[in-house]
PDB file of C-alpha atoms and ligand atoms in Angstrom:
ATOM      1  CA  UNK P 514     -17.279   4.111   6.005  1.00 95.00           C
ATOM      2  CA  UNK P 515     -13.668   3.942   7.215  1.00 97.00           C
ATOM      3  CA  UNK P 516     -11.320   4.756   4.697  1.00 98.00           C
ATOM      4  CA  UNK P 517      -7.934   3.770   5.600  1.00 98.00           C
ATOM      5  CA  UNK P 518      -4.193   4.235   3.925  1.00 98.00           C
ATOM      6  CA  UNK P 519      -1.209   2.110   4.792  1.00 98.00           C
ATOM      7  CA  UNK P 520       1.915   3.834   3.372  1.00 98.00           C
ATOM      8  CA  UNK P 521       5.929   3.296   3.608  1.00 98.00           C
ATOM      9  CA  UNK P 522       8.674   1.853   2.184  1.00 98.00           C
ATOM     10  CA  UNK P 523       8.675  -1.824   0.552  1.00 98.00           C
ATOM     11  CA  UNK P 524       9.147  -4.346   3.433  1.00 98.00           C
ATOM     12  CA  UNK P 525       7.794  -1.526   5.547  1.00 98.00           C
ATOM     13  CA  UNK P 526       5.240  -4.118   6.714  1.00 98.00           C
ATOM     14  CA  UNK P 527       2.034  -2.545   4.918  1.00 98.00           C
ATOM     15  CA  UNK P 528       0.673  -5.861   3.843  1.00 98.00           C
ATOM     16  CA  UNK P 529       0.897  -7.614   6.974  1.00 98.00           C
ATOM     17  CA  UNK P 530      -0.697  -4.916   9.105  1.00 98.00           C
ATOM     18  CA  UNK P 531      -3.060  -3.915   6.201  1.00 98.00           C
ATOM     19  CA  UNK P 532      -4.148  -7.585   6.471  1.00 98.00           C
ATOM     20  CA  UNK P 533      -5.139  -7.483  10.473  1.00 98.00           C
ATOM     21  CA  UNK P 534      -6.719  -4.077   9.941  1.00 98.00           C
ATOM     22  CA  UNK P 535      -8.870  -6.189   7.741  1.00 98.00           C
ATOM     23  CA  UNK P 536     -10.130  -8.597   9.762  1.00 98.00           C
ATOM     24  CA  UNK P 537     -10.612  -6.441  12.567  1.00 97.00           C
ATOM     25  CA  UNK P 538     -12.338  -3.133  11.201  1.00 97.00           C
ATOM     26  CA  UNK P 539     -14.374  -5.420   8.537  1.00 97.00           C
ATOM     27  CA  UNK P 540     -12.534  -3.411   5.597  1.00 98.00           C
ATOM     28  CA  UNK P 541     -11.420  -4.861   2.133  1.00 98.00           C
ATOM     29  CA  UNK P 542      -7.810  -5.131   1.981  1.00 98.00           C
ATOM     30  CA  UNK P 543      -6.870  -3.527  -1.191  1.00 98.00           C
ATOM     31  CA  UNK P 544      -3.366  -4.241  -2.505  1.00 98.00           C
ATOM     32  CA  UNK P 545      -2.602  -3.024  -6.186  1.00 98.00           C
ATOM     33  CA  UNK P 546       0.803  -4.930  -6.092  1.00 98.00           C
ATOM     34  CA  UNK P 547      -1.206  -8.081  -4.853  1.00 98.00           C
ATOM     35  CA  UNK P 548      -3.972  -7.613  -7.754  1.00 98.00           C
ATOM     36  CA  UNK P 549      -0.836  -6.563 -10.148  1.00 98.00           C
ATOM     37  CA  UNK P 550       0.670  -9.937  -9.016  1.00 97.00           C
ATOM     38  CA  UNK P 551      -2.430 -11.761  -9.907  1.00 97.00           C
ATOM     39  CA  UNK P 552      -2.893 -10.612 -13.062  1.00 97.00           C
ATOM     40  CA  UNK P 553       0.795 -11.493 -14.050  1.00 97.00           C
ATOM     41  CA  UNK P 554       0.091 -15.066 -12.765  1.00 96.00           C
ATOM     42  CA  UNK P 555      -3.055 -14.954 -14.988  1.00 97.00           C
ATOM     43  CA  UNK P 556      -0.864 -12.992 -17.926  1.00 96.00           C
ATOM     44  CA  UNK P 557      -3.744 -11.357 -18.441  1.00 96.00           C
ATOM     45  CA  UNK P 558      -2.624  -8.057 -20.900  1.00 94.00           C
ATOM     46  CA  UNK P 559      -2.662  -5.244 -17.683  1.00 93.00           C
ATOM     47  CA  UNK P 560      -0.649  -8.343 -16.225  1.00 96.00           C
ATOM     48  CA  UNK P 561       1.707  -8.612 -19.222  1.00 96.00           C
ATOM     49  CA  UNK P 562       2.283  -4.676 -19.527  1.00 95.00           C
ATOM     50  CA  UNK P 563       2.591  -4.111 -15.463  1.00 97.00           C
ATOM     51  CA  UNK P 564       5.866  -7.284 -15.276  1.00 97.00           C
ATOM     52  CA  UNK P 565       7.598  -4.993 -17.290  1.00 97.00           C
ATOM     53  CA  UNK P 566       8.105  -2.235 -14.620  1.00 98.00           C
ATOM     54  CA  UNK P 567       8.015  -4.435 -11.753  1.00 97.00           C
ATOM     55  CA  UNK P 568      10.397  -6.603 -12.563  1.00 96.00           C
ATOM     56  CA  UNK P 569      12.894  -3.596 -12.452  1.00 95.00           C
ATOM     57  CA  UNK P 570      11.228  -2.319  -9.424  1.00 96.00           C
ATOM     58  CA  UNK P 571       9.536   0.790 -11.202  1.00 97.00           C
ATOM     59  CA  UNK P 572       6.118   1.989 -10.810  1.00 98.00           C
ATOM     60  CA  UNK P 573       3.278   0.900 -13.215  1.00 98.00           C
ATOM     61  CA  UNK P 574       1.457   4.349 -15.093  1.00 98.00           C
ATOM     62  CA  UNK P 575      -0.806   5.584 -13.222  1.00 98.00           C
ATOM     63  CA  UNK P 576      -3.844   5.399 -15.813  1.00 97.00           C
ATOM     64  CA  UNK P 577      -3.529   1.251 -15.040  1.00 97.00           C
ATOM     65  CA  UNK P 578      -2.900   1.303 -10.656  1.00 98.00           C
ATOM     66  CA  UNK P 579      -6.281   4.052 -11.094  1.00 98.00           C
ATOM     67  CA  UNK P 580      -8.198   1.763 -13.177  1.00 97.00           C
ATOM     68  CA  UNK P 581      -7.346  -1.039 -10.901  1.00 97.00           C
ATOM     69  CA  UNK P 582      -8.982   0.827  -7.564  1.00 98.00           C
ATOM     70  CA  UNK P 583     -11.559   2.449  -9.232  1.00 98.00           C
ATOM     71  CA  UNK P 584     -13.111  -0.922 -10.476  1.00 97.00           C
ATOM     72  CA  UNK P 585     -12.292  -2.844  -6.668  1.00 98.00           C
ATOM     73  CA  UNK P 586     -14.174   0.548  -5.296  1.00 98.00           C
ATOM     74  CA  UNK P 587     -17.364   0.544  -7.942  1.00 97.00           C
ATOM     75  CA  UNK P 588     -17.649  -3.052  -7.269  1.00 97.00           C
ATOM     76  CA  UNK P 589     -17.086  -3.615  -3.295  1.00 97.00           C
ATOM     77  CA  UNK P 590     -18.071  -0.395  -1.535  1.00 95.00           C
ATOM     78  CA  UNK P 591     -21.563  -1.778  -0.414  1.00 95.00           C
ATOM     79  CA  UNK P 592     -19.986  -5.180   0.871  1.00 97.00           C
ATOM     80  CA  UNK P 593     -17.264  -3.985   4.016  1.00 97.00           C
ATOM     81  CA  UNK P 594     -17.310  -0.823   6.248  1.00 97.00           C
ATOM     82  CA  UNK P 595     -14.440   0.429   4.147  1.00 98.00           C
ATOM     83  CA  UNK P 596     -11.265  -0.278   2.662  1.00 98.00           C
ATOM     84  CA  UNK P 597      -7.431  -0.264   3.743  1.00 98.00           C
ATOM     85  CA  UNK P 598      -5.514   0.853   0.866  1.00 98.00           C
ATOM     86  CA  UNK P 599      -1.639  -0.314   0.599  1.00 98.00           C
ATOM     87  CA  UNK P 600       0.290   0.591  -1.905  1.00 98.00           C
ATOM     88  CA  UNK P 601      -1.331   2.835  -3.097  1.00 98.00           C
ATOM     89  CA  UNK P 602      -1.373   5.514  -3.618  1.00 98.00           C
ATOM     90  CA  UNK P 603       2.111   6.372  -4.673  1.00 98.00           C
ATOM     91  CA  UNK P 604       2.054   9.621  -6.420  1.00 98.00           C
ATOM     92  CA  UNK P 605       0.338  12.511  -5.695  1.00 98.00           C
ATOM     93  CA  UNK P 606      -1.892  12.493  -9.378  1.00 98.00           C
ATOM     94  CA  UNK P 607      -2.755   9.111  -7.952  1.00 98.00           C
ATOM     95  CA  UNK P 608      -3.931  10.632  -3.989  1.00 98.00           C
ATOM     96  CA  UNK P 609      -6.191  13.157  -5.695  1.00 98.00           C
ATOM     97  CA  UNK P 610      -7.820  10.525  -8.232  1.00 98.00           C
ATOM     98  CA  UNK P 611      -8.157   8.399  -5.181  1.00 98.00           C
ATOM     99  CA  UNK P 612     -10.224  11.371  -3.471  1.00 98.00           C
ATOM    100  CA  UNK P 613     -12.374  11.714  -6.497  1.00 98.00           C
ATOM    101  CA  UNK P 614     -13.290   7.976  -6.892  1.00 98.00           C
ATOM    102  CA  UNK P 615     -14.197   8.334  -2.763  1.00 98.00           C
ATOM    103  CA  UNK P 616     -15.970  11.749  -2.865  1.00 98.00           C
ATOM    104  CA  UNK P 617     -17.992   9.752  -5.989  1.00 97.00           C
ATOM    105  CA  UNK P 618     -19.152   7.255  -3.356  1.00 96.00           C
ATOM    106  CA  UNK P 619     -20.075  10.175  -0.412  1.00 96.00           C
ATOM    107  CA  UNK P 620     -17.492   9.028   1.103  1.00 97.00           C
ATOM    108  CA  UNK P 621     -13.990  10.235   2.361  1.00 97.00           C
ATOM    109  CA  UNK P 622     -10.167   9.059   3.201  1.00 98.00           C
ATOM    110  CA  UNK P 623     -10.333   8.838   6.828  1.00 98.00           C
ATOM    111  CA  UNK P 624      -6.570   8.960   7.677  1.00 97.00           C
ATOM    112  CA  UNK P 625      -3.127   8.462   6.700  1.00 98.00           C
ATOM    113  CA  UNK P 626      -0.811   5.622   8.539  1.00 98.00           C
ATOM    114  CA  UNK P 627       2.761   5.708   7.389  1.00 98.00           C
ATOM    115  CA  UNK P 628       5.205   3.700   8.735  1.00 98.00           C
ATOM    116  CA  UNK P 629       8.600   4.230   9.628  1.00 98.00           C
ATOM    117  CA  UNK P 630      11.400   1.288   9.548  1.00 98.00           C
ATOM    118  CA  UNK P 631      14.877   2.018   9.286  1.00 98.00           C
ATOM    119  CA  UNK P 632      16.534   1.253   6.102  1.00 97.00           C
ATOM    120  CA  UNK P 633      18.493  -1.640   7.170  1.00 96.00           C
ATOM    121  CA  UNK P 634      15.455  -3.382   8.552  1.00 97.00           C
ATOM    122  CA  UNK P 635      13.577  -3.042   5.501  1.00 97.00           C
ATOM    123  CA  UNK P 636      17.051  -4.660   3.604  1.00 95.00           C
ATOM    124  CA  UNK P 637      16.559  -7.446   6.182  1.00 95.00           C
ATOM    125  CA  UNK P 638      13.145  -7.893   6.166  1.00 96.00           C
ATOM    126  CA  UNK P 639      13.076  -8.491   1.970  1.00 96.00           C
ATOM    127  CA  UNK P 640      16.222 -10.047   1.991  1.00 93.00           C
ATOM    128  CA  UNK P 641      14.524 -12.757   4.381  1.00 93.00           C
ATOM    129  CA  UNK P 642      11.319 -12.887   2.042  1.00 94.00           C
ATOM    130  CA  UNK P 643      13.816 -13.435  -1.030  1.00 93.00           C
ATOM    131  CA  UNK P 644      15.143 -16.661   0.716  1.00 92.00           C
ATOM    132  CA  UNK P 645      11.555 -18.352   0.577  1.00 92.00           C
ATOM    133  CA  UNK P 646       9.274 -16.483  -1.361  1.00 88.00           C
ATOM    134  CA  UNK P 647       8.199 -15.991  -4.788  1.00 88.00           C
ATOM    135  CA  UNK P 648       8.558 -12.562  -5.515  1.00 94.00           C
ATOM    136  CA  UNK P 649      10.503 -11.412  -8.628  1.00 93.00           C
ATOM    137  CA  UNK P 650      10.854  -7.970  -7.403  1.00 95.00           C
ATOM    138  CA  UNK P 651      12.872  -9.622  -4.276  1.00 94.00           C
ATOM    139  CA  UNK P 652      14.928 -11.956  -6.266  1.00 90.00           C
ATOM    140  CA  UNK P 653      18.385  -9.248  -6.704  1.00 90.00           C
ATOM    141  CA  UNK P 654      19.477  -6.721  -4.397  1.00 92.00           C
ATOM    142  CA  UNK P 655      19.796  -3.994  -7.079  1.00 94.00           C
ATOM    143  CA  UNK P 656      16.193  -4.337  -7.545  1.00 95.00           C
ATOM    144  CA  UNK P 657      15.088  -3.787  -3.717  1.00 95.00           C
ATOM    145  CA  UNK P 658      17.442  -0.586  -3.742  1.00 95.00           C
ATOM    146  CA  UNK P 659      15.825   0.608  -6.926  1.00 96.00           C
ATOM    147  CA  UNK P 660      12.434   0.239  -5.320  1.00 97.00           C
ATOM    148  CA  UNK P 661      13.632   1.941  -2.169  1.00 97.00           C
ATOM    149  CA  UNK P 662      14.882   5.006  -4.368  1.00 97.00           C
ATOM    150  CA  UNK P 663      11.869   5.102  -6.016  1.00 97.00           C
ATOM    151  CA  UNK P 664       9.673   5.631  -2.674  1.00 98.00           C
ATOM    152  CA  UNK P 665      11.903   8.196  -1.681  1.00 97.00           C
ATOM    153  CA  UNK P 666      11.783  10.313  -4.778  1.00 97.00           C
ATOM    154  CA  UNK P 667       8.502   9.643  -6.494  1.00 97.00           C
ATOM    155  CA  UNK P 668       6.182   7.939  -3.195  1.00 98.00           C
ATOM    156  CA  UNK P 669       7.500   9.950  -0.275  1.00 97.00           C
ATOM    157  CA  UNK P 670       5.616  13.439  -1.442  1.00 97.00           C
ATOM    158  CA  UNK P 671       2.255  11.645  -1.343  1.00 98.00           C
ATOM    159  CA  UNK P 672       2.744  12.697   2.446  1.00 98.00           C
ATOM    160  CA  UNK P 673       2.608  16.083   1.730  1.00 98.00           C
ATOM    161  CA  UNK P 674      -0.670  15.738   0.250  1.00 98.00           C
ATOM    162  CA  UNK P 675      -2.174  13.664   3.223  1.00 98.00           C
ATOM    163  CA  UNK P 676      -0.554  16.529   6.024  1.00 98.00           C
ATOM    164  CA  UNK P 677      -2.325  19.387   3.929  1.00 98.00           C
ATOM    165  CA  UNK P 678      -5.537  17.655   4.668  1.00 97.00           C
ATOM    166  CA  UNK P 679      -4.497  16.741   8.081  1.00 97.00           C
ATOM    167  CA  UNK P 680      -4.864  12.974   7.794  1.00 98.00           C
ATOM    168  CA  UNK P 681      -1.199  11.967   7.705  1.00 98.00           C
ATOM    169  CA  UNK P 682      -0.216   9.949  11.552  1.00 98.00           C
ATOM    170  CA  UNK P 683       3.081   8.204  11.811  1.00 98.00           C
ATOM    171  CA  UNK P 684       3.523   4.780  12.725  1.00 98.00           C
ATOM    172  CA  UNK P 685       6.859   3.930  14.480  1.00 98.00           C
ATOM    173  CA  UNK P 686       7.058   0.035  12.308  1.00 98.00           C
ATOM    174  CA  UNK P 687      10.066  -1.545  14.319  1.00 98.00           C
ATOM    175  CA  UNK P 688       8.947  -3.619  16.274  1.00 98.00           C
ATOM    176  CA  UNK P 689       6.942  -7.167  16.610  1.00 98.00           C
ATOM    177  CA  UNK P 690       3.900  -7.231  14.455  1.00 98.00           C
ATOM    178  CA  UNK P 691       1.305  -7.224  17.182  1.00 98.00           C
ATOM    179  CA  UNK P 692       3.333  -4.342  18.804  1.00 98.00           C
ATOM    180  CA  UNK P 693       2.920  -2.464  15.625  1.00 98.00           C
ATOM    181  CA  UNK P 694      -0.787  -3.084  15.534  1.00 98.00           C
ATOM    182  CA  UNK P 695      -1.362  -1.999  19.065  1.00 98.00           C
ATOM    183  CA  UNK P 696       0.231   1.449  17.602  1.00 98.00           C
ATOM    184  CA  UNK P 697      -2.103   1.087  14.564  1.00 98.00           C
ATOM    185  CA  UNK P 698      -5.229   0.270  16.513  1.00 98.00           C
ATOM    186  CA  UNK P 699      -4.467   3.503  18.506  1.00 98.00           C
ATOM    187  CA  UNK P 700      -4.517   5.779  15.843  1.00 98.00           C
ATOM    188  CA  UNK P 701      -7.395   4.424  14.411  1.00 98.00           C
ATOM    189  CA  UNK P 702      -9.925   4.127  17.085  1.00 96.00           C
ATOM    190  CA  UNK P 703     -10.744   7.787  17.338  1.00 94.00           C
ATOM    191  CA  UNK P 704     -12.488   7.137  13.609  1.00 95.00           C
ATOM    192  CA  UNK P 705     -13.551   4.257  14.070  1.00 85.00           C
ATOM    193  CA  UNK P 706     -17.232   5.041  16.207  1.00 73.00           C
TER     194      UNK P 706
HETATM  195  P1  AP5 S1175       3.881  -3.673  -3.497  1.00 61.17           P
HETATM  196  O1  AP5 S1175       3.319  -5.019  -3.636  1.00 61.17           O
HETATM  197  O2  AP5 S1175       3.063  -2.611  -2.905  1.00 61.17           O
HETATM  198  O3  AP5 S1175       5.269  -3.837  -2.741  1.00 61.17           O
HETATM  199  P2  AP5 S1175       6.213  -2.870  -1.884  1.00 61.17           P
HETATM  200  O4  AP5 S1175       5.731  -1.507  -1.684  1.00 61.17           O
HETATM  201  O5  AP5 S1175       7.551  -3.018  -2.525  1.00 61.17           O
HETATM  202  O6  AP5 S1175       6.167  -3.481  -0.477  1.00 61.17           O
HETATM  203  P3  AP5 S1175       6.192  -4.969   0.026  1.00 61.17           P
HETATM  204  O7  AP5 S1175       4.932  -5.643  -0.358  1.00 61.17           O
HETATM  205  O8  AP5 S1175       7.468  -5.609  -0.358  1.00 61.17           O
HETATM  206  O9  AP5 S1175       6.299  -4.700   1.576  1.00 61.17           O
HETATM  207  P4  AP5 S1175       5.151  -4.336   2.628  1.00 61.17           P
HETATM  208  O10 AP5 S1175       5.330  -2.932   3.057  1.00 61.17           O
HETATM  209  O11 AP5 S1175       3.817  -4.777   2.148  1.00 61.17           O
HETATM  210  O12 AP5 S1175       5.629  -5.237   3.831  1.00 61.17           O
HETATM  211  P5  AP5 S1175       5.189  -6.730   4.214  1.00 61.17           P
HETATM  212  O13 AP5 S1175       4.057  -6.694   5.149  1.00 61.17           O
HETATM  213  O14 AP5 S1175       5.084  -7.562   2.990  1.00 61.17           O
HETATM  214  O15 AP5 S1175       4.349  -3.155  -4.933  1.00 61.17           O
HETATM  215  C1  AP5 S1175       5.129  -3.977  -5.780  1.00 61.17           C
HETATM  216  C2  AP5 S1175       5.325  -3.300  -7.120  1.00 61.17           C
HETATM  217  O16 AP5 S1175       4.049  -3.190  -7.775  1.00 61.17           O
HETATM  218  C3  AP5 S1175       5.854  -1.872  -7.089  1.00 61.17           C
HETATM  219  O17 AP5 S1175       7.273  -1.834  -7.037  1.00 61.17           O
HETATM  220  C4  AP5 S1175       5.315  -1.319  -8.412  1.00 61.17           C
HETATM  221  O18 AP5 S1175       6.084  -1.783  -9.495  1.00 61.17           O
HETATM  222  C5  AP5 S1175       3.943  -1.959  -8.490  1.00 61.17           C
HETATM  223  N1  AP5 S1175       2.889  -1.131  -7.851  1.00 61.17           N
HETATM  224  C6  AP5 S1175       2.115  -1.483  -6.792  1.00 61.17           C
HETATM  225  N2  AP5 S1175       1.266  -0.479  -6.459  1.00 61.17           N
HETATM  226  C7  AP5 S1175       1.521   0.523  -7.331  1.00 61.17           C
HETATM  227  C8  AP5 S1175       0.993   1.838  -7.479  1.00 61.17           C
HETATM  228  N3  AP5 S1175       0.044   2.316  -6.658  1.00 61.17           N
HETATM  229  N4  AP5 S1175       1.495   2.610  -8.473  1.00 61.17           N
HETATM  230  C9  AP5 S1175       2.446   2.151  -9.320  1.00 61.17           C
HETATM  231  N5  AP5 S1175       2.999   0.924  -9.215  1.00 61.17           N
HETATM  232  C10 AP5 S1175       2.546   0.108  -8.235  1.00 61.17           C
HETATM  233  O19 AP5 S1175       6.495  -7.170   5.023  1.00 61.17           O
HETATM  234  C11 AP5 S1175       7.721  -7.407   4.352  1.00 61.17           C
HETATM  235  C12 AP5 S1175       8.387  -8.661   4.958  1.00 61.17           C
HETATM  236  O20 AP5 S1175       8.713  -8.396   6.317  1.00 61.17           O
HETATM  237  C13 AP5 S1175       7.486  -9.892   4.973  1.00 61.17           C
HETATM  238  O21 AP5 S1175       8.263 -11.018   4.761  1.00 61.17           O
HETATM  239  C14 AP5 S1175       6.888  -9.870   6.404  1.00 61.17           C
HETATM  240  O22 AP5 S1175       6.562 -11.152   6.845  1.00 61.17           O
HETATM  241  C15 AP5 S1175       8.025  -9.265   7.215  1.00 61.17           C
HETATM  242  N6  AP5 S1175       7.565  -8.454   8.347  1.00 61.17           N
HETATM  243  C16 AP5 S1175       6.457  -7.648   8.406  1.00 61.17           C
HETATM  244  N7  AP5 S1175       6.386  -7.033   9.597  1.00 61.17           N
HETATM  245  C17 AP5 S1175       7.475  -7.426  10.315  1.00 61.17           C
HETATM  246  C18 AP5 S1175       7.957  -7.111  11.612  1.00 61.17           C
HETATM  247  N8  AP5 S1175       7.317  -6.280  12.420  1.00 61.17           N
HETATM  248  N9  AP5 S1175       9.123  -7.676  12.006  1.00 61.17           N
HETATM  249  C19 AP5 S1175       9.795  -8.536  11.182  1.00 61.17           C
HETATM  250  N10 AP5 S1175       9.381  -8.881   9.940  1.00 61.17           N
HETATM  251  C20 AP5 S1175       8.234  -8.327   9.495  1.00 61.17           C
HETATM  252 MG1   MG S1176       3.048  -5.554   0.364  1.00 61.17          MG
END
């Protein structure tokens, strides 16, 4: 298996690149604020609960984002060579369940790929996506800051956790998107055999 985590700021361009590590490396693409968005479109009651910290750009509990991975995991392992985790995780209690619901499967994270985009791209970047997309969490400026503050205070130690194992690699994210996969595809081919 390959066992892949994308990791930065909002608007750090972890879904887009999470997306074309996909396709190429045969992995699921597992977003928890893509399946969190779902299941607010389907107000389904995780959905219901989850809109209420979203919408003010706070994380959901980590008992919910867990449950979310550990059923994608139990249910998809068999099916792709691995996954690509973005998003999560975002807290450290949420790295070491991640290793346990792994190690469950005989199987291991693989490596770390954070990326790093100045702060006043990642303002432009959402601020674009806010002009002609659908996200509520883009919709006011306070919001994007809040979710900004909250990687840097509650997210950003999660890298901590991935250098103690030796699995964290930095991605330099400015750039054009295929320049930032080249970079990607780099780091990843040494475990990818
Ligand atoms: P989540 O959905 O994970 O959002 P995020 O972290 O805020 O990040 P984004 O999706 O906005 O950005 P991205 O890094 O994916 O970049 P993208 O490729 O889209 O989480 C949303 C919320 O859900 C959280 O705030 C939280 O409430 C909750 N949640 C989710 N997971 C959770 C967890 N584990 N625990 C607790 N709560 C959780 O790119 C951004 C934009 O830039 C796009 O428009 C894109 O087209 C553009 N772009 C991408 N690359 C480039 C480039 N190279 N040059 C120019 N533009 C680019
Ligand atoms: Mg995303």
């Amino acid at each position: 298996m390959l066992n892949i985590v994308i990791f930065g700021a909002p608007g750090s361009g972890k879904g887009t690149q999470a997306q074309l590590m996909a396709e190429k490396y045969n992995l699921m693409h597992l977003s928890t604020g893509d399946i969190l968005r779902s299941s607010i479109e389907r107000q389904t009651p995780k959905g219901i609960e989850a809109k209420k910290y979203i919408d003010k750009g706070e994380l959901v509990p980590d008992e919910v984002v867990n449950a979310i991975v550990a059923r994608r995991i139990n249910e998809n392992h068999d099916k792709f060579n691995g996954f690509v985790f973005d998003g999560f995780p975002r807290t450290t209690a949420q790295a070491e369940e991640l290793d346990k619901m792994l190690s469950e499967k005989d199987a291991t994270l693989n490596l770390m790929l954070a990326m790093e985009v100045k702060h006043e791209e990642l303002m432009s970047r959402l601020n674009n996506r806010a002009k002609t997309g659908n996200r509520t969490d883009d919709q006011n400026l306070s919001i994007i800051e809040n979710r900004i503050t909250i990687y840097h205070e509650i997210t950003k130690p999660v890298i901590d956790f991935y250098k103690a194992q030796n699995k964290f690699n930095a991605i330099n994210g400015m750039g054009t998107i295929e320049e930032i996969f080249e970079r990607i595809d780099l780091a990843v081919k040494p475990h990818n055999l």
